[in-house]
Coordinates of C-alpha atoms in Angstrom, one line a residue:
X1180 CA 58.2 10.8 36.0
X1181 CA 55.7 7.8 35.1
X1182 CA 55.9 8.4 31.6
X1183 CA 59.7 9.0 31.2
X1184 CA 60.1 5.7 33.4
X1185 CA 57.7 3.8 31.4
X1186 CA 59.8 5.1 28.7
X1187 CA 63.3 3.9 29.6
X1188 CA 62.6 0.5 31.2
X1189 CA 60.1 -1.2 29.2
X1190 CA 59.7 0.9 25.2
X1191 CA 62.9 2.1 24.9
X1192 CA 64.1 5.8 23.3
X1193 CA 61.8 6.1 21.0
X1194 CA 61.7 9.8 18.8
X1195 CA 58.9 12.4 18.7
X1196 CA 57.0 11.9 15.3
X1197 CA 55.1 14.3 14.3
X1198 CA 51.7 13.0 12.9
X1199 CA 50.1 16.2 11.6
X1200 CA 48.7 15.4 7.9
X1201 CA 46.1 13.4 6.2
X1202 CA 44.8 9.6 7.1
X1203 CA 42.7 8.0 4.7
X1204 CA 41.8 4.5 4.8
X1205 CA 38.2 2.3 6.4
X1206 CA 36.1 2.2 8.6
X1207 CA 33.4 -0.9 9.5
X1208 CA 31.0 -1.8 12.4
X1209 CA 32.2 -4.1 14.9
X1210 CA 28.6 -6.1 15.2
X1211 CA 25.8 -7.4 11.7
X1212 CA 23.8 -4.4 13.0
X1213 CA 24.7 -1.2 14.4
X1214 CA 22.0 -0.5 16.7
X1215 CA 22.3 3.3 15.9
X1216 CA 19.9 5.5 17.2
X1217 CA 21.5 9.0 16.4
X1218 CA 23.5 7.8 13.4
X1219 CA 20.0 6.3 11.3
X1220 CA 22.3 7.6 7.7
X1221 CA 24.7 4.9 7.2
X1222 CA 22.9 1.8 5.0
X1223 CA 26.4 0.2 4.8
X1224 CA 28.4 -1.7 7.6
X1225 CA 31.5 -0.2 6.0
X1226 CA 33.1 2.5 4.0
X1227 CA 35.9 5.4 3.9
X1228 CA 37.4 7.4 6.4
X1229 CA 39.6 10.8 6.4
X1230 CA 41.3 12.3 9.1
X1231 CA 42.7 15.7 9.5
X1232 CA 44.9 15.7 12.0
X1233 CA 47.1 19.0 13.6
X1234 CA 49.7 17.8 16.4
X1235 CA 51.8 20.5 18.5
X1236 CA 53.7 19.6 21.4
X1237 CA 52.8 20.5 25.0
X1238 CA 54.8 21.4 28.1
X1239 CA 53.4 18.1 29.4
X1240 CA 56.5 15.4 28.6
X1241 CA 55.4 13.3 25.9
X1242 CA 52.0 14.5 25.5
X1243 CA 50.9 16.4 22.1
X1244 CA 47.8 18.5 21.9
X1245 CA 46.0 16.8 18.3
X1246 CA 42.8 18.5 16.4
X1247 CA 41.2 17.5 13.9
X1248 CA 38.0 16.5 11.9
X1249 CA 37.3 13.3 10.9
X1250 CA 34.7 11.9 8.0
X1251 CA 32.9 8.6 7.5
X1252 CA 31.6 8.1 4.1
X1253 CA 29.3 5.6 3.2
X1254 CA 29.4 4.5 -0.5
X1255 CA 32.0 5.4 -3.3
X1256 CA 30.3 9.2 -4.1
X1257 CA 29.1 11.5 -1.6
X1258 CA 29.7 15.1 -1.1
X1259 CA 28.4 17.2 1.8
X1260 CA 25.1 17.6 1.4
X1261 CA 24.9 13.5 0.9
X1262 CA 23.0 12.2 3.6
X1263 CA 25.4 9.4 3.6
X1264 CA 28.4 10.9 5.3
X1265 CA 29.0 12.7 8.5
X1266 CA 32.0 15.0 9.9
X1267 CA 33.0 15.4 13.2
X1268 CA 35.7 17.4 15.0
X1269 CA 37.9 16.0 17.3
X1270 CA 40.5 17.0 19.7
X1271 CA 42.9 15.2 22.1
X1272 CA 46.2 14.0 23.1
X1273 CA 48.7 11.9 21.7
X1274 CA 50.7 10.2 24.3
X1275 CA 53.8 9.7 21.9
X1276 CA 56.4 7.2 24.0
X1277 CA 53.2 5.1 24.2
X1278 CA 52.1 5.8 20.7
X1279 CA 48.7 6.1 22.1
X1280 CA 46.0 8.2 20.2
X1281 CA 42.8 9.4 22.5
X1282 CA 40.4 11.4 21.3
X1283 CA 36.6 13.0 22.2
X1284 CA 34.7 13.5 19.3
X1285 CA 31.1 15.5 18.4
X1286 CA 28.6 14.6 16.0
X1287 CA 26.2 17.5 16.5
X1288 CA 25.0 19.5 13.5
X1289 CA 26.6 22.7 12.4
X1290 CA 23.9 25.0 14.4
X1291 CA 25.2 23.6 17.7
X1292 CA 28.2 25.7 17.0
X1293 CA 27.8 27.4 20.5
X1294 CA 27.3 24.2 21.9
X1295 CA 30.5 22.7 20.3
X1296 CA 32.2 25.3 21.8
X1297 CA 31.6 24.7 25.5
X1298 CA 32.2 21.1 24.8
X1299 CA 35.5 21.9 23.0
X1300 CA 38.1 21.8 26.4
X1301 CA 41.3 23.3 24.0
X1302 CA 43.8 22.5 27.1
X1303 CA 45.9 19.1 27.2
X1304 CA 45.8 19.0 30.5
X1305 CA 41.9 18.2 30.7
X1306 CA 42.3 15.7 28.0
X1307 CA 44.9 13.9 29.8
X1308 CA 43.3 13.8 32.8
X1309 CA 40.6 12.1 30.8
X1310 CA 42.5 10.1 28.8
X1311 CA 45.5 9.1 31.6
X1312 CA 43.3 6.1 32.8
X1313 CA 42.8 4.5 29.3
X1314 CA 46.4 4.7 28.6
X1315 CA 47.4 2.5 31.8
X1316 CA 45.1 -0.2 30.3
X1317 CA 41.8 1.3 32.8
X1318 CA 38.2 0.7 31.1
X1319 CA 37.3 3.6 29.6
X1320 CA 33.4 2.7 30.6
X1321 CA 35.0 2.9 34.2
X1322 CA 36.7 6.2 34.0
X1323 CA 33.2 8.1 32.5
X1324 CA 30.8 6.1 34.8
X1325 CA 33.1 7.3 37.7
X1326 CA 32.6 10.9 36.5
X1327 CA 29.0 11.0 35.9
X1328 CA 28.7 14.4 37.6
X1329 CA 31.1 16.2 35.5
X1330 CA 30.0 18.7 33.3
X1331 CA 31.5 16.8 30.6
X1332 CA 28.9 14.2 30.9
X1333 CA 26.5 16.6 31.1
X1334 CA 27.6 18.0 27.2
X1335 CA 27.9 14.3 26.4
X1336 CA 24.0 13.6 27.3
X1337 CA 23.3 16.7 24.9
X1338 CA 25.6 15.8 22.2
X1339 CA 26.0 12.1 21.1
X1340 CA 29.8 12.1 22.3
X1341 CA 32.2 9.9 20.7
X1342 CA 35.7 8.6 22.2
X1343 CA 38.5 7.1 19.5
X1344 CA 41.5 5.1 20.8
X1345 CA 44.1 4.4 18.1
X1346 CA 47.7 3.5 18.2
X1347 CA 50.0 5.0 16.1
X1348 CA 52.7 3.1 14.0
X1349 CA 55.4 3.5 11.5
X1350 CA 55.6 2.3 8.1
X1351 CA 58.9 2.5 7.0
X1352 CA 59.8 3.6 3.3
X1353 CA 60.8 0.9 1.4
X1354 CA 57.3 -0.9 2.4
X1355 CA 55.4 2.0 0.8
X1356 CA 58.7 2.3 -1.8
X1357 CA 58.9 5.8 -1.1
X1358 CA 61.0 8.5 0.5
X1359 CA 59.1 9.6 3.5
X1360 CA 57.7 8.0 6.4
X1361 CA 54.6 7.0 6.6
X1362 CA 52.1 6.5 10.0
X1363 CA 49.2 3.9 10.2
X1364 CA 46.5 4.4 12.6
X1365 CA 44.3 1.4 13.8
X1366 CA 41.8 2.1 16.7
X1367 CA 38.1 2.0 17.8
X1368 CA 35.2 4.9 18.0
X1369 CA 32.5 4.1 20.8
X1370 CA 30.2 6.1 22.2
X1371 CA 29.1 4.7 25.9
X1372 CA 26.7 4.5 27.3
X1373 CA 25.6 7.6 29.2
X1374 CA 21.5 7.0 29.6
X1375 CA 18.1 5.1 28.7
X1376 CA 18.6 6.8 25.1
X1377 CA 21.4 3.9 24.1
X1378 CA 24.1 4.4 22.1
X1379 CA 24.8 6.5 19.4
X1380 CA 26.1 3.0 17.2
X1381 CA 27.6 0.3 18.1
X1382 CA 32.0 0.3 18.0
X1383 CA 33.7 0.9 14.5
X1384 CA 37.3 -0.4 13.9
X1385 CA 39.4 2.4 12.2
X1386 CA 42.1 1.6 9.7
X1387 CA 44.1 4.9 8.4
X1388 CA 46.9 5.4 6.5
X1389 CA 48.7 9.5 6.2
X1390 CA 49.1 10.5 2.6
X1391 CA 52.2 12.1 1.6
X1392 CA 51.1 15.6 0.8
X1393 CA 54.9 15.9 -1.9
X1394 CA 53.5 12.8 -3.2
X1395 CA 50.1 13.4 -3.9
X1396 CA 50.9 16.8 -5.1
X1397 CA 54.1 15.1 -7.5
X1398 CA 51.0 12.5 -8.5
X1399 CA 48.4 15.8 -9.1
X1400 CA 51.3 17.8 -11.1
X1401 CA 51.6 14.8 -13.8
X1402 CA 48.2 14.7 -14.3
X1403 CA 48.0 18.1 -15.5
X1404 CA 50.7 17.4 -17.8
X1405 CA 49.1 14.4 -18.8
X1406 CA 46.0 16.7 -20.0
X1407 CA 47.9 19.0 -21.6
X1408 CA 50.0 16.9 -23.4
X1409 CA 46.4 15.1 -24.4
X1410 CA 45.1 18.6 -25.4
X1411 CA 48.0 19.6 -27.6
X1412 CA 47.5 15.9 -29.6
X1413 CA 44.1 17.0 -29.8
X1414 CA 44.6 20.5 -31.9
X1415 CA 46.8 19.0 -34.0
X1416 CA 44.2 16.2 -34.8
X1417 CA 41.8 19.0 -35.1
X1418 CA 43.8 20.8 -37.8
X1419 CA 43.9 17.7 -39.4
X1420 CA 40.3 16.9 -39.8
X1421 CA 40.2 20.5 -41.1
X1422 CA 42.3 20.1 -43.6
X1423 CA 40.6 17.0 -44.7
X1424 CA 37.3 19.0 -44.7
X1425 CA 38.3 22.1 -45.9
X1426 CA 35.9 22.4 -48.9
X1427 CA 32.3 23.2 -48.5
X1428 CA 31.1 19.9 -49.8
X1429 CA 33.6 18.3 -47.0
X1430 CA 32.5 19.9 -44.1
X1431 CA 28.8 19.8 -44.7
X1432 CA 29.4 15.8 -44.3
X1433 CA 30.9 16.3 -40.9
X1434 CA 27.9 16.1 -38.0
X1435 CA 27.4 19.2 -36.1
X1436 CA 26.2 17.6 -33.0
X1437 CA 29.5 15.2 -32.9
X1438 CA 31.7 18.4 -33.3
X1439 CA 29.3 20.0 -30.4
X1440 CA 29.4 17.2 -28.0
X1441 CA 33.1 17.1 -28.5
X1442 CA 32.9 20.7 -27.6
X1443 CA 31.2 20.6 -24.3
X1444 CA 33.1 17.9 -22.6
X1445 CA 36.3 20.1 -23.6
X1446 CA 34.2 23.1 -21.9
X1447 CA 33.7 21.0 -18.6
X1448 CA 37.4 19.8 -18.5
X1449 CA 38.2 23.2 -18.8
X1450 CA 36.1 24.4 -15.9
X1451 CA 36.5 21.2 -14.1
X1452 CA 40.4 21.9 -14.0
X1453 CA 40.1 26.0 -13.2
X1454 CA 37.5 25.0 -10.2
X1455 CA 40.4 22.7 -9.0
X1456 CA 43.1 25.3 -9.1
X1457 CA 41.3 27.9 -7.5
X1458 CA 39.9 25.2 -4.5
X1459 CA 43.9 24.4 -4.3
X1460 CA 46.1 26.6 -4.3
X1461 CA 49.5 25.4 -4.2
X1462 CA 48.5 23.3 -7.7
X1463 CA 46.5 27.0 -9.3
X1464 CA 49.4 26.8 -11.8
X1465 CA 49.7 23.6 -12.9
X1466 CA 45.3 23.3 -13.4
X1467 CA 45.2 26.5 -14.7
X1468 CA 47.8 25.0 -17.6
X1469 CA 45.4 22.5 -18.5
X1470 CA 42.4 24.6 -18.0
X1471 CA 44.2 27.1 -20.6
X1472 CA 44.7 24.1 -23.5
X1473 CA 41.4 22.6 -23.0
X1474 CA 39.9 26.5 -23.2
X1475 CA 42.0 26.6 -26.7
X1476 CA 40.5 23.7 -27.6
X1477 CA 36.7 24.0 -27.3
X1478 CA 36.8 27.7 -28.1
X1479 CA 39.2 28.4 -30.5
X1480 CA 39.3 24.8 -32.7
X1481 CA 36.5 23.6 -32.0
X1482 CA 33.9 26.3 -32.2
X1483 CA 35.3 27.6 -35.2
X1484 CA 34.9 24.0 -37.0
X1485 CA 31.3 23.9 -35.7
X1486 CA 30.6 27.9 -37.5
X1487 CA 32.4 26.1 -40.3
X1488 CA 30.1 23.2 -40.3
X1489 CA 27.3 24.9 -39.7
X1490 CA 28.0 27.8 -42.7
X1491 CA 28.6 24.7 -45.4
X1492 CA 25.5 23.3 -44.3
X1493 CA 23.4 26.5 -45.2
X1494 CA 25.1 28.6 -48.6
X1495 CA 23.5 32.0 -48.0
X1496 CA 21.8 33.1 -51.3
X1497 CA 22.7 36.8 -52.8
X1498 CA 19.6 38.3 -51.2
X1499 CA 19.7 37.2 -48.0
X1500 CA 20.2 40.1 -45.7
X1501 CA 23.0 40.1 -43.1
X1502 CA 20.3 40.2 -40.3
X1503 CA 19.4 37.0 -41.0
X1504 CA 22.1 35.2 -40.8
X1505 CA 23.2 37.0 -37.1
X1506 CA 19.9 35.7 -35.8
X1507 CA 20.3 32.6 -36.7
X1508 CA 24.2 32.4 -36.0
X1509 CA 22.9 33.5 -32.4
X1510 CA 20.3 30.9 -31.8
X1511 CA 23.2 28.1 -32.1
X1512 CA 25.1 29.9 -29.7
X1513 CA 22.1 29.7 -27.8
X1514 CA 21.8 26.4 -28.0
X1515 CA 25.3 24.9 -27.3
X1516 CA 25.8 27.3 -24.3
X1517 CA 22.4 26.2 -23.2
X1518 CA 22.8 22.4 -23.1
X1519 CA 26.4 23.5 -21.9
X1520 CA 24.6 24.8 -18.5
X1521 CA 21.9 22.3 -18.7
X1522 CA 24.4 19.2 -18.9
X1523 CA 26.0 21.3 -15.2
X1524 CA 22.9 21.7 -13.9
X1525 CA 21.8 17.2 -14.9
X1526 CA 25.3 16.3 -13.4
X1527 CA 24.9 17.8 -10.1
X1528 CA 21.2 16.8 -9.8
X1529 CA 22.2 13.2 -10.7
X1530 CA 25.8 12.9 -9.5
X1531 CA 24.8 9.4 -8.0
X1532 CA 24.5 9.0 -11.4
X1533 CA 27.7 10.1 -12.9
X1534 CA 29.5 6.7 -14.9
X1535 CA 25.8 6.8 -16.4
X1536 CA 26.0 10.2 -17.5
X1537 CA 30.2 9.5 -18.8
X1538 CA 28.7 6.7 -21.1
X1539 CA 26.0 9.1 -22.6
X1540 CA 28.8 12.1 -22.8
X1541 CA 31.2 9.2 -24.7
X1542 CA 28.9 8.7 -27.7
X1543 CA 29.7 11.6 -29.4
X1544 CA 30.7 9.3 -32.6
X1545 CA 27.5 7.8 -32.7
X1546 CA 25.7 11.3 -34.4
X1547 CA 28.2 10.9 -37.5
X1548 CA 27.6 7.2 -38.1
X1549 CA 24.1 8.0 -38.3
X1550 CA 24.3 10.9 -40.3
X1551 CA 26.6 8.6 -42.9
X1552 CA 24.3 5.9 -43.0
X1553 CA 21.1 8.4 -43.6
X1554 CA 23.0 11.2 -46.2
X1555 CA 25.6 7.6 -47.6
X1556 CA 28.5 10.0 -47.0
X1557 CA 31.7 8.4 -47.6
X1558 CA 35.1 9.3 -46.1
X1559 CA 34.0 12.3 -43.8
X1560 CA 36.4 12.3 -41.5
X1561 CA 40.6 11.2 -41.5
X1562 CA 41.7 7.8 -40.1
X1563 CA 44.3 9.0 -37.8
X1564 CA 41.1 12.0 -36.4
X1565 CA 38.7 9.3 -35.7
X1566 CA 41.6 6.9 -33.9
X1567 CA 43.4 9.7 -32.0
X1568 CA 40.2 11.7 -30.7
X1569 CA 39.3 8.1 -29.3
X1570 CA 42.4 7.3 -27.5
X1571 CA 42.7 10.9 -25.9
X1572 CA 39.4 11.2 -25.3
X1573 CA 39.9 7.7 -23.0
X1574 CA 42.9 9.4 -20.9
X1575 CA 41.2 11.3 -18.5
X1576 CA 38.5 8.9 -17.4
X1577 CA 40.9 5.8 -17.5
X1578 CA 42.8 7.9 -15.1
X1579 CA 40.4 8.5 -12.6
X1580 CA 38.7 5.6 -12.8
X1581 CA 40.8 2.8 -13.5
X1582 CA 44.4 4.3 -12.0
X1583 CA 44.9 2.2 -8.6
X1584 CA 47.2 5.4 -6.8
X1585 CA 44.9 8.9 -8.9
X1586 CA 45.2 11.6 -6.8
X1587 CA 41.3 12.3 -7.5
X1588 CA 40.3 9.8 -4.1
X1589 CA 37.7 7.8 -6.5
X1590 CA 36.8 4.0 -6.5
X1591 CA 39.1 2.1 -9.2
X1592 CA 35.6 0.6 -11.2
X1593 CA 37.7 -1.5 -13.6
X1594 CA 34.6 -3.2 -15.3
X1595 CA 33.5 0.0 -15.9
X1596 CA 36.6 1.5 -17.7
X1597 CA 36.3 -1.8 -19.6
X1598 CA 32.6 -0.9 -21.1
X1599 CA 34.1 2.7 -21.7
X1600 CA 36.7 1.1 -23.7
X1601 CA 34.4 -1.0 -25.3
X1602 CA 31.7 1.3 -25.8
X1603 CA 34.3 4.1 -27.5
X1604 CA 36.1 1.6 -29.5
X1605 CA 33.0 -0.1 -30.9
X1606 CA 31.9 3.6 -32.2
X1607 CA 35.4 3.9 -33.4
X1608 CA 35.6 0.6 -35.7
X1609 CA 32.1 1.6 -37.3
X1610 CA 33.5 4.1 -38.8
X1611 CA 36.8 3.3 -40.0
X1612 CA 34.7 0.6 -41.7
X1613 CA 32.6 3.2 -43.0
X1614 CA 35.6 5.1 -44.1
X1615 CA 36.9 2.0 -46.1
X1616 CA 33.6 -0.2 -46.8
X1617 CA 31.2 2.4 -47.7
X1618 CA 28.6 4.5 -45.4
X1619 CA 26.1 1.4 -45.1
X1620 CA 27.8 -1.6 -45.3
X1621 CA 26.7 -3.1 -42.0
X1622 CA 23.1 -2.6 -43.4
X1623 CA 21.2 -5.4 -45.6
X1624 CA 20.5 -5.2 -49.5
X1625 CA 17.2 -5.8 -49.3
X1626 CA 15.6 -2.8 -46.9
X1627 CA 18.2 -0.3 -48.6
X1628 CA 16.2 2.3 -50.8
X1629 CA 17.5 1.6 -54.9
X1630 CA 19.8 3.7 -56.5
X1631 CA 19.7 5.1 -59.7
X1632 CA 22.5 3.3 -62.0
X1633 CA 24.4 5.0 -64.4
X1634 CA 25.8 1.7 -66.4
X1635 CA 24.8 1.0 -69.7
X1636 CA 25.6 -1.7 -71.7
X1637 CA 26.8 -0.6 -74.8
X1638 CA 24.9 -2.1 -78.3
X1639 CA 27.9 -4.7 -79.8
X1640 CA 26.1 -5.1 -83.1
X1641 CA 25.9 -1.5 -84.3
X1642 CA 28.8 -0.8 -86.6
X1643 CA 28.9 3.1 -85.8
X1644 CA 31.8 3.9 -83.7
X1645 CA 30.8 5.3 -80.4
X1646 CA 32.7 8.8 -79.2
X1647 CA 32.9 9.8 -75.6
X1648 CA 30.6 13.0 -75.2
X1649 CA 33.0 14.5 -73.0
X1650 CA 36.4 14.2 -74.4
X1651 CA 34.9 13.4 -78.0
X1652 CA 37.5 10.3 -78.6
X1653 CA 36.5 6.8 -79.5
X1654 CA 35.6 4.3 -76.9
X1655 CA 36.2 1.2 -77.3
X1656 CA 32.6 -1.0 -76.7
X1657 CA 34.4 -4.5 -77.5
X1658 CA 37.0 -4.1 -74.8
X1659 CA 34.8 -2.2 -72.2
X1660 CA 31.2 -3.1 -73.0
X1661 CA 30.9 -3.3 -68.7
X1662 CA 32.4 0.2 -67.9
X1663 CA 30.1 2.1 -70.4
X1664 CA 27.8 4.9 -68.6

């Protein structure tokens, strides 16, 4: 009857929403220092939040049953092993016609399950009764000092027990220019004091927006097209640089460790996008797609260029036995799928690490210029290979990196995908000028080793005419004395 009053005279009709889904948005400490005693992880004042929120309505008017988990990050990459970021699960009501979000939260490690459970009440009616006083403006310090006896406070003193209070609101479509409604959640997570052992940190303000799970799927499905779209460009660059190469004189100029670098970052795409279709299932269909052209890639195209490579770089004599050549076919096997679960094992070791580790991955031109500056190779590779490996290659980390509304929940580093650019491009330009100017035209006269010259000037004064040796016909000295070799 208070609620329905409350209702009708002072908020007005307002409609059930139902606010199930995904929140992601900040979090930050209300004080310089948060006195934390339990919570020693966070080095940060701020950083990322995600809730998980499940509402179902209630036999109590207005009140909905919500559960949940909620995770504080600290910094731009953690995972769950980080020591920087800490999950909690939550349950509680939400008091719709007020709009009023409570909540009792527990912080305790994953061996307290048994623990968790006791403190876990699974019945609105407890949290109401906890919450009721806090939703008529009561302090909420009041309402748990009052109840020091109750066996909740008892789990409390045990568990470093959290409380959030958040209001709900609606953002309305054309604000987020979208189809559905969106919620916003702004609130506060304290943890009172309960004994001498202080608090678990001081207050944290909450800011959360739900995701739109059509959206972000919409946004997840056009990425995958994205790749494969990128993928098929990339065979049919492929097949051009083949082409170009196709002799055996033209493919030993090519690097094998450019081709093989190329090759493992189209092997981690590969597995990076079949991990995400199996951890999602709804989108298996659209990773698995890219997954399938990026596996065409590495280990149809590319592979067989590298054999290719690597057979014009050694022509096997007439005696060489068969045996031979399988052993040492097998140790470059070896090797690429070697570094291949070496470079896995680096990146999750050193994930802190991982724009480092892109930048190192994105030099793969950098073994061919070297190799044409050391052999003075000239034209190895097509134009339009060397500009349109560098623009795909740029799509996926451009995307995650530098996209403002990427599905992948990573921090836009602009400067970043700037050096990227740079860095790629740079390698890119070397060797279109290479291409066009010659293998070593960025390198001084003087410290280049001589080269033997085939021009001879031819003797004016002799009256004997001269004959080509080749074609036997008359050259002409007086003309051409210059062009004589």
């Amino acid at each position: 009857h208070l609620f329905s009053d409350r209702v009708e005279n002072a908020l007005g009709p307002f409609s059930m929403w139902n606010i199930s889904g995904t929140y992601r948005g900040t979090w930050r400490f209300q004080e310089a220092n948060n006195g934390s005693s339990r919570l020693p992880d966070f080095r940060k004042s701020s950083g990322q939040s995600v809730f998980e929120l499940v509402s179902s309505p209630t036999k109590i008017y207005g009140v909905h049953y919500v559960q949940g988990a909620i995770v504080f990050k600290d910094g731009a990459y953690t995972t769950e092993h980080d020591p920087q970021i800490i999950q909690m699960r939550m349950e509680g009501v939400y008091i719709w016609p007020f709009r009023q979000l409570r909540m009792v939260a527990n912080s305790g490690t994953d061996g307290d399950n048994n623990q968790e459970e006791d403190f876990i009440l699974s019945s609105p009616y407890h949290m109401l009764g906890i919450f009721s006083s806090q939703v008529l403006q009561e302090s909420p310090r009041d309402h748990f000092r009052r109840k020091g006896n109750n066996a909740i406070i008892a789990d409390m003193e045990r568990h470093c027990n959290l409380q959030i209070a958040a209001r709900i609101s609606q953002i309305s479509a054309n604000q987020k220019n979208e189809e559905h409604e969106h919620y916003h959640m702004e609130g506060v997570v304290e943890s009172p004091m309960i004994d001498d052992d202080g608090e678990c940190f001081s207050p944290i303000i909450l800011n959360a927006t739900s995701i739109n799970v059509e959206v972000y799927y919409n946004k997840a499905v056009n990425y995958t097209l994205m790749v494969t779209f990128v993928s098929f460009l990339q065979v049919l660059l492929l097949i051009r640089q083949m082409e170009h190469s196709n002799t055996q004189s033209g493919a030993a100029k090519v690097s094998l460790l450019m081709i093989g670098q190329q090759a493992i970052m189209d092997a981690y795409l590969c597995l990076l996008h079949l991990t995400a279709g199996i951890l999602v299932e709804s989108l298996f269909n659209a990773f698995a797609t890219a997954a399938f052209f990026k596996f065409v890639v590495f280990s149809i195209f590319e592979m067989r260029y590298l054999l290719a490579i690597w057979k014009a770089r050694r022509p096997m004599n007439t005696g060489e036995v068969w045996e031979t050549m399988r052993r040492e076919l097998s140790v470059l096997y070896s090797r690429f799928y070697g570094v291949l679960l070496g470079g896995i094992i680096i990146m999750y070791e050193f994930h802190t690490f991982l724009r480092f580790i892109l930048l190192i991955l994105y030099s793969f031109w950098v073994p061919q210029i070297i190799a044409n500056v050391i052999r003075d190779t000239r034209r190895p590779l097509h134009p339009h290979y060397i500009v349109g490996m560098t623009l795909t290659r740029l799509a996926v980390p451009l995307y995650a990196f530098g996209c403002p509304r990427n599905f992948m929940r990573v921090d836009i580093d602009i400067h970043w995908c700037i050096c990227l650019t740079i860095f790629l491009g740079s390698q890119a330009l070397i060797l279109l000028l290479q291409h066009y100017l010659g293998a070593r035209w960025f390198i001084p006269r003087q410290i280049l080793p001589e080269k033997y010259s085939y021009f001879r000037r031819a003797d004016q004064d002799s009256n004997h005419v001269v004959d080509c040796v080749i074609c036997m016909a008359a050259v002409d000295t007086m003309q051409r004395s210059s062009e004589c070799m």
